[in-house]
Short mmCIF file of C-alpha atoms in Angstrom, two decimals:
data_model
loop_
_atom_site.label_atom_id
_atom_site.label_comp_id
_atom_site.label_asym_id
_atom_site.label_seq_id
_atom_site.Cartn_x
_atom_site.Cartn_y
_atom_site.Cartn_z
CA LEU A 1 0.00 0.00 0.00
CA THR A 2 2.79 2.41 0.93
CA TYR A 3 4.57 1.61 -2.33
CA SER A 4 1.38 2.19 -4.36
CA ARG A 5 0.89 5.57 -2.69
CA GLN A 6 4.51 6.55 -3.37
CA VAL A 7 4.24 5.60 -7.05
CA LEU A 8 1.05 7.64 -7.38
CA GLU A 9 2.60 10.72 -5.78
CA MET A 10 5.72 10.43 -7.98
CA GLN A 11 3.58 10.25 -11.10
CA LYS A 12 1.51 13.23 -10.00
CA CYS A 13 4.74 15.22 -9.79
CA LEU A 14 6.00 13.81 -13.10
CA TYR A 15 2.82 14.75 -14.96
CA GLN A 16 2.42 17.99 -12.98
CA GLY A 17 -1.10 17.13 -11.91
CA GLY A 18 -2.29 16.53 -15.47
CA ASP A 19 -4.28 13.55 -16.72
CA ASN A 20 -2.34 10.55 -18.00
CA PRO A 21 -3.12 6.84 -18.60
CA SER A 22 -0.20 5.92 -16.31
CA LEU A 23 -1.83 7.86 -13.48
CA VAL A 24 -5.07 5.93 -14.00
CA LYS A 25 -3.09 2.69 -13.82
CA SER A 26 -1.45 3.81 -10.56
CA LEU A 27 -4.83 4.77 -9.10
CA ASN A 28 -6.13 1.30 -9.97
CA SER A 29 -3.10 -0.35 -8.36
CA LEU A 30 -3.76 1.62 -5.18
CA VAL A 31 -7.42 0.55 -5.28
CA ALA A 32 -6.37 -3.10 -5.52
CA SER A 33 -4.10 -2.70 -2.46
CA LEU A 34 -6.90 -1.04 -0.49
CA TYR A 35 -9.34 -3.84 -1.37
CA TYR A 36 -6.79 -6.39 -0.19
CA LEU A 37 -6.63 -4.60 3.17
CA GLY A 38 -10.42 -4.38 3.37
CA ASN A 39 -10.53 -0.59 3.05
CA CYS A 40 -13.46 -0.39 0.63
CA GLN A 41 -14.42 3.19 1.48
CA GLU A 42 -11.04 4.63 0.50
CA ALA A 43 -10.91 2.33 -2.53
CA PHE A 44 -14.19 3.86 -3.70
CA ILE A 45 -12.74 7.38 -3.46
CA TYR A 46 -9.80 6.45 -5.70
CA CYS A 47 -12.08 4.56 -8.12
CA LYS A 48 -14.09 7.74 -8.57
CA LYS A 49 -10.90 9.71 -9.23
CA ALA A 50 -9.81 7.14 -11.82
CA LEU A 51 -13.22 7.35 -13.52
CA GLU A 52 -13.17 11.16 -13.68
CA MET A 53 -9.66 11.10 -15.15
CA GLN A 54 -10.58 8.38 -17.64
CA LYS A 55 -13.65 10.38 -18.66
CA ARG A 56 -11.47 13.42 -19.42
CA LEU A 57 -8.86 11.33 -21.25
CA CYS A 58 -11.56 9.77 -23.44
CA LYS A 59 -13.33 13.12 -23.85
CA GLU A 60 -16.47 11.26 -22.73
CA ILE A 61 -16.37 9.19 -25.95
CA ASP A 62 -17.01 5.43 -25.69
CA HIS A 63 -13.82 3.51 -24.90
CA ALA A 64 -13.06 0.12 -23.32
CA ASN A 65 -11.07 1.81 -20.53
CA PHE A 66 -13.95 4.20 -19.86
CA ALA A 67 -16.36 1.25 -19.59
CA GLN A 68 -13.95 -0.50 -17.20
CA ALA A 69 -13.71 2.60 -15.00
CA LEU A 70 -17.51 2.78 -14.81
CA SER A 71 -17.60 -0.89 -13.85
CA ASP A 72 -14.91 -0.37 -11.21
CA VAL A 73 -16.97 2.35 -9.48
CA GLY A 74 -20.01 0.08 -9.59
CA THR A 75 -17.99 -2.73 -8.01
CA SER A 76 -16.73 -0.38 -5.30
CA LEU A 77 -20.26 0.67 -4.43
CA TYR A 78 -21.35 -2.98 -4.43
CA TYR A 79 -18.66 -3.82 -1.86
CA LEU A 80 -19.97 -0.94 0.27
CA GLY A 81 -23.49 -2.37 0.10
CA ARG A 82 -24.75 0.63 -1.90
CA TYR A 83 -26.51 -1.49 -4.53
CA THR A 84 -28.99 1.14 -5.75
CA GLU A 85 -26.09 3.49 -6.56
CA ALA A 86 -23.92 0.71 -7.99
CA LEU A 87 -26.50 -0.52 -10.50
CA PRO A 88 -26.48 2.53 -12.87
CA TYR A 89 -22.67 2.40 -13.15
CA CYS A 90 -22.77 -1.31 -13.96
CA LYS A 91 -25.52 -0.76 -16.54
CA LYS A 92 -23.61 2.10 -18.18
CA ALA A 93 -20.48 -0.07 -18.43
CA LEU A 94 -22.51 -2.83 -20.11
CA GLU A 95 -24.24 -0.43 -22.50
CA MET A 96 -20.95 1.21 -23.50
CA HIS A 97 -19.34 -2.19 -24.08
CA ASP A 98 -22.27 -3.21 -26.30
CA ARG A 99 -21.87 -0.05 -28.39
CA LEU A 100 -18.13 -0.67 -28.75
CA TYR A 101 -18.35 -4.36 -29.62
CA LYS A 102 -21.75 -4.33 -31.36
CA GLY A 103 -23.19 -6.74 -28.80
CA ARG A 104 -20.72 -9.54 -29.63
CA ASP A 105 -19.69 -12.16 -27.06
CA HIS A 106 -16.76 -10.96 -24.97
CA PRO A 107 -15.38 -11.90 -21.52
CA LYS A 108 -15.88 -8.33 -20.32
CA LYS A 109 -19.49 -8.31 -21.46
CA ALA A 110 -20.12 -11.53 -19.52
CA LEU A 111 -18.56 -9.91 -16.43
CA TYR A 112 -20.59 -6.71 -16.82
CA LEU A 113 -23.79 -8.75 -17.24
CA ASN A 114 -22.96 -10.63 -14.05
CA ASN A 115 -22.29 -7.36 -12.22
CA VAL A 116 -25.71 -6.01 -13.22
CA GLY A 117 -27.26 -9.30 -12.15
CA LYS A 118 -25.66 -9.43 -8.72
CA ASN A 119 -26.83 -5.88 -7.90
CA LEU A 120 -30.36 -6.75 -9.03
CA TYR A 121 -30.14 -9.83 -6.81
CA GLN A 122 -29.14 -7.76 -3.78
CA LEU A 123 -32.06 -5.42 -4.48
CA GLY A 124 -34.47 -8.38 -4.50
CA HIS A 125 -35.17 -8.34 -8.26
CA TYR A 126 -34.54 -12.08 -8.59
CA ILE A 127 -36.13 -12.75 -11.99
CA ARG A 128 -34.18 -9.95 -13.70
CA ALA A 129 -31.04 -10.97 -11.83
CA LEU A 130 -31.43 -14.55 -13.02
CA ASP A 131 -31.78 -13.42 -16.63
CA CYS A 132 -28.56 -11.37 -16.46
CA CYS A 133 -26.57 -14.05 -14.66
CA LYS A 134 -27.78 -16.81 -17.00
CA ARG A 135 -26.80 -14.70 -20.02
CA ALA A 136 -23.36 -14.17 -18.47
CA LEU A 137 -23.04 -17.91 -17.84
CA ARG A 138 -24.06 -18.94 -21.38
CA MET A 139 -21.74 -16.37 -22.91
CA GLN A 140 -18.81 -17.56 -20.80
CA GLU A 141 -19.57 -21.15 -21.85
CA ARG A 142 -19.53 -20.16 -25.53
CA LEU A 143 -16.31 -18.18 -25.16
CA TYR A 144 -14.39 -20.90 -23.33
CA GLU A 145 -16.21 -23.93 -24.79
CA LYS A 146 -17.29 -24.91 -21.28
CA LYS A 147 -13.65 -25.29 -20.14
CA ASP A 148 -12.90 -24.66 -16.46
CA HIS A 149 -12.47 -20.99 -15.63
CA PRO A 150 -12.82 -19.06 -12.35
CA TYR A 151 -15.46 -16.76 -13.85
CA LEU A 152 -17.45 -19.68 -15.23
CA ALA A 153 -17.49 -21.18 -11.72
CA LEU A 154 -18.56 -17.78 -10.34
CA TYR A 155 -21.45 -17.49 -12.78
CA LEU A 156 -22.57 -21.07 -12.05
CA SER A 157 -22.54 -20.25 -8.34
CA ASN A 158 -24.51 -17.02 -8.82
CA VAL A 159 -27.20 -18.73 -10.91
CA GLY A 160 -27.47 -21.45 -8.26
CA GLU A 161 -27.90 -18.91 -5.48
CA ILE A 162 -30.60 -17.00 -7.34
CA MET A 163 -32.44 -20.25 -8.13
CA PHE A 164 -32.37 -21.05 -4.41
CA CYS A 165 -33.82 -17.64 -3.53
CA LEU A 166 -36.58 -18.17 -6.09
CA GLY A 167 -37.52 -21.40 -4.30
CA ASN A 168 -36.06 -23.72 -6.93
CA THR A 169 -33.65 -25.42 -4.53
CA GLN A 170 -33.23 -28.62 -6.53
CA GLU A 171 -32.02 -26.79 -9.65
CA GLY A 172 -30.01 -24.36 -7.55
CA LEU A 173 -28.21 -27.33 -6.02
CA ILE A 174 -27.24 -28.63 -9.47
CA TYR A 175 -25.60 -25.32 -10.42
CA SER A 176 -23.95 -24.97 -7.00
CA LYS A 177 -22.46 -28.47 -7.20
CA GLN A 178 -21.11 -27.74 -10.67
CA ALA A 179 -19.49 -24.55 -9.33
CA LEU A 180 -17.97 -26.50 -6.42
CA GLU A 181 -16.52 -29.25 -8.62
CA MET A 182 -15.07 -26.72 -11.04
CA ARG A 183 -13.48 -24.69 -8.24
CA LYS A 184 -11.96 -27.86 -6.81
CA ARG A 185 -10.43 -28.64 -10.21
CA ILE A 186 -9.17 -25.08 -10.69
CA PHE A 187 -7.59 -24.73 -7.25
CA LYS A 188 -6.64 -28.42 -7.02
CA SER A 189 -5.45 -29.31 -3.51
CA ILE A 190 -5.14 -25.66 -2.43
CA ASP A 191 -7.63 -24.46 0.19
CA HIS A 192 -9.38 -21.43 -1.26
CA GLN A 193 -12.08 -19.05 -0.09
CA TRP A 194 -14.25 -19.76 -3.15
CA VAL A 195 -14.10 -23.50 -2.51
CA ALA A 196 -15.22 -22.85 1.07
CA ALA A 197 -18.07 -20.63 -0.18
CA SER A 198 -19.23 -23.33 -2.61
CA LEU A 199 -19.07 -26.02 0.07
CA TYR A 200 -21.24 -23.85 2.31
CA ASN A 201 -23.75 -23.12 -0.48
CA VAL A 202 -24.16 -26.79 -1.34
CA GLY A 203 -24.62 -27.62 2.36
CA LYS A 204 -27.20 -24.85 2.77
CA MET A 205 -29.28 -26.18 -0.11
CA LEU A 206 -29.04 -29.78 1.08
CA ALA A 207 -30.24 -28.67 4.52
CA HIS A 208 -33.18 -26.88 2.92
CA LEU A 209 -34.04 -30.16 1.17
CA LYS A 210 -33.87 -31.85 4.62
CA ARG A 211 -30.85 -33.93 3.60
CA PHE A 212 -29.22 -33.05 6.91
CA ASP A 213 -26.48 -35.70 7.08
CA GLU A 214 -25.15 -34.67 3.67
CA ALA A 215 -25.47 -30.98 4.54
CA LEU A 216 -23.45 -31.44 7.74
CA LYS A 217 -20.60 -33.02 5.80
CA TYR A 218 -20.37 -30.05 3.42
CA HIS A 219 -20.66 -27.50 6.23
CA LYS A 220 -17.87 -29.16 8.23
CA GLU A 221 -15.67 -29.13 5.13
CA ALA A 222 -16.50 -25.44 4.54
CA VAL A 223 -15.36 -24.54 8.08
CA LYS A 224 -12.21 -26.64 7.80
CA THR A 225 -11.32 -25.05 4.43
CA ALA A 226 -12.08 -21.48 5.57
CA LEU A 227 -9.92 -21.82 8.68
CA GLN A 228 -6.89 -22.47 6.47
CA PHE A 229 -6.80 -18.80 5.46
CA TYR A 230 -9.28 -16.92 7.72
CA GLN A 231 -9.06 -16.17 11.42
CA GLN A 232 -11.65 -17.76 13.74
CA GLY A 233 -13.51 -14.46 14.07
CA HIS A 234 -13.89 -13.79 10.35
CA LYS A 235 -17.51 -13.20 9.28
CA ASP A 236 -17.48 -16.10 6.79
CA VAL A 237 -16.11 -18.51 9.40
CA LYS A 238 -18.80 -17.37 11.85
CA GLU A 239 -21.49 -17.97 9.23
CA TYR A 240 -20.14 -21.43 8.38
CA LEU A 241 -19.87 -22.35 12.07
CA GLN A 242 -23.45 -21.20 12.64
CA SER A 243 -24.60 -23.72 10.04
CA LEU A 244 -23.22 -26.51 12.24
CA VAL A 245 -25.48 -25.56 15.13
CA GLY A 246 -28.43 -24.17 13.16
#
């Protein structure tokens, strides 16, 4: 973090406070460091600065970097739980990308669709969220010919979660199990937070189907996996532990 701040200040001096693509890159590096440390509020401030600079650099004309900056602000607001504010930024990023690439399949478009979907999900618009997340999933499958990919696993997981919230637990479980198996293949023997999340989701859905013995096995594995990289008091660990006594 200190290094990222120093680089940013040096570049500010170098470019005498003017706009420059290198400054945007440094702002984004600082944002990444702040996210890693859990400082989402400060990350949001720098995301906004990067967006304003990118807007001036692009002269407000459609550009892939401009769309990315809009998406980054939307993501920042999402992490802060400000879903109503995040949604317009995510939609603008998607719309700009569609204008640039004429609506063609693209990994970024799949990501932007998913971002719109997850904000709609948090706002309780489950049907619209499902449509966006399914479109993201199908696009990712076409792009990568259904080969394992972290984003494909993410989209499978998101569709499964929305299905569960819509009361379609059986189908949600199918998607969630696919996400879990893919994440296990991607991360192999390495304990990973996304594997833990998938284990918990599968267990939650099995419990809802009253398959309690199976659910307990997945929940125990989720706790064991999460404790490899989280402290005992971490919110995810607490949630996974609660499932063992719920």
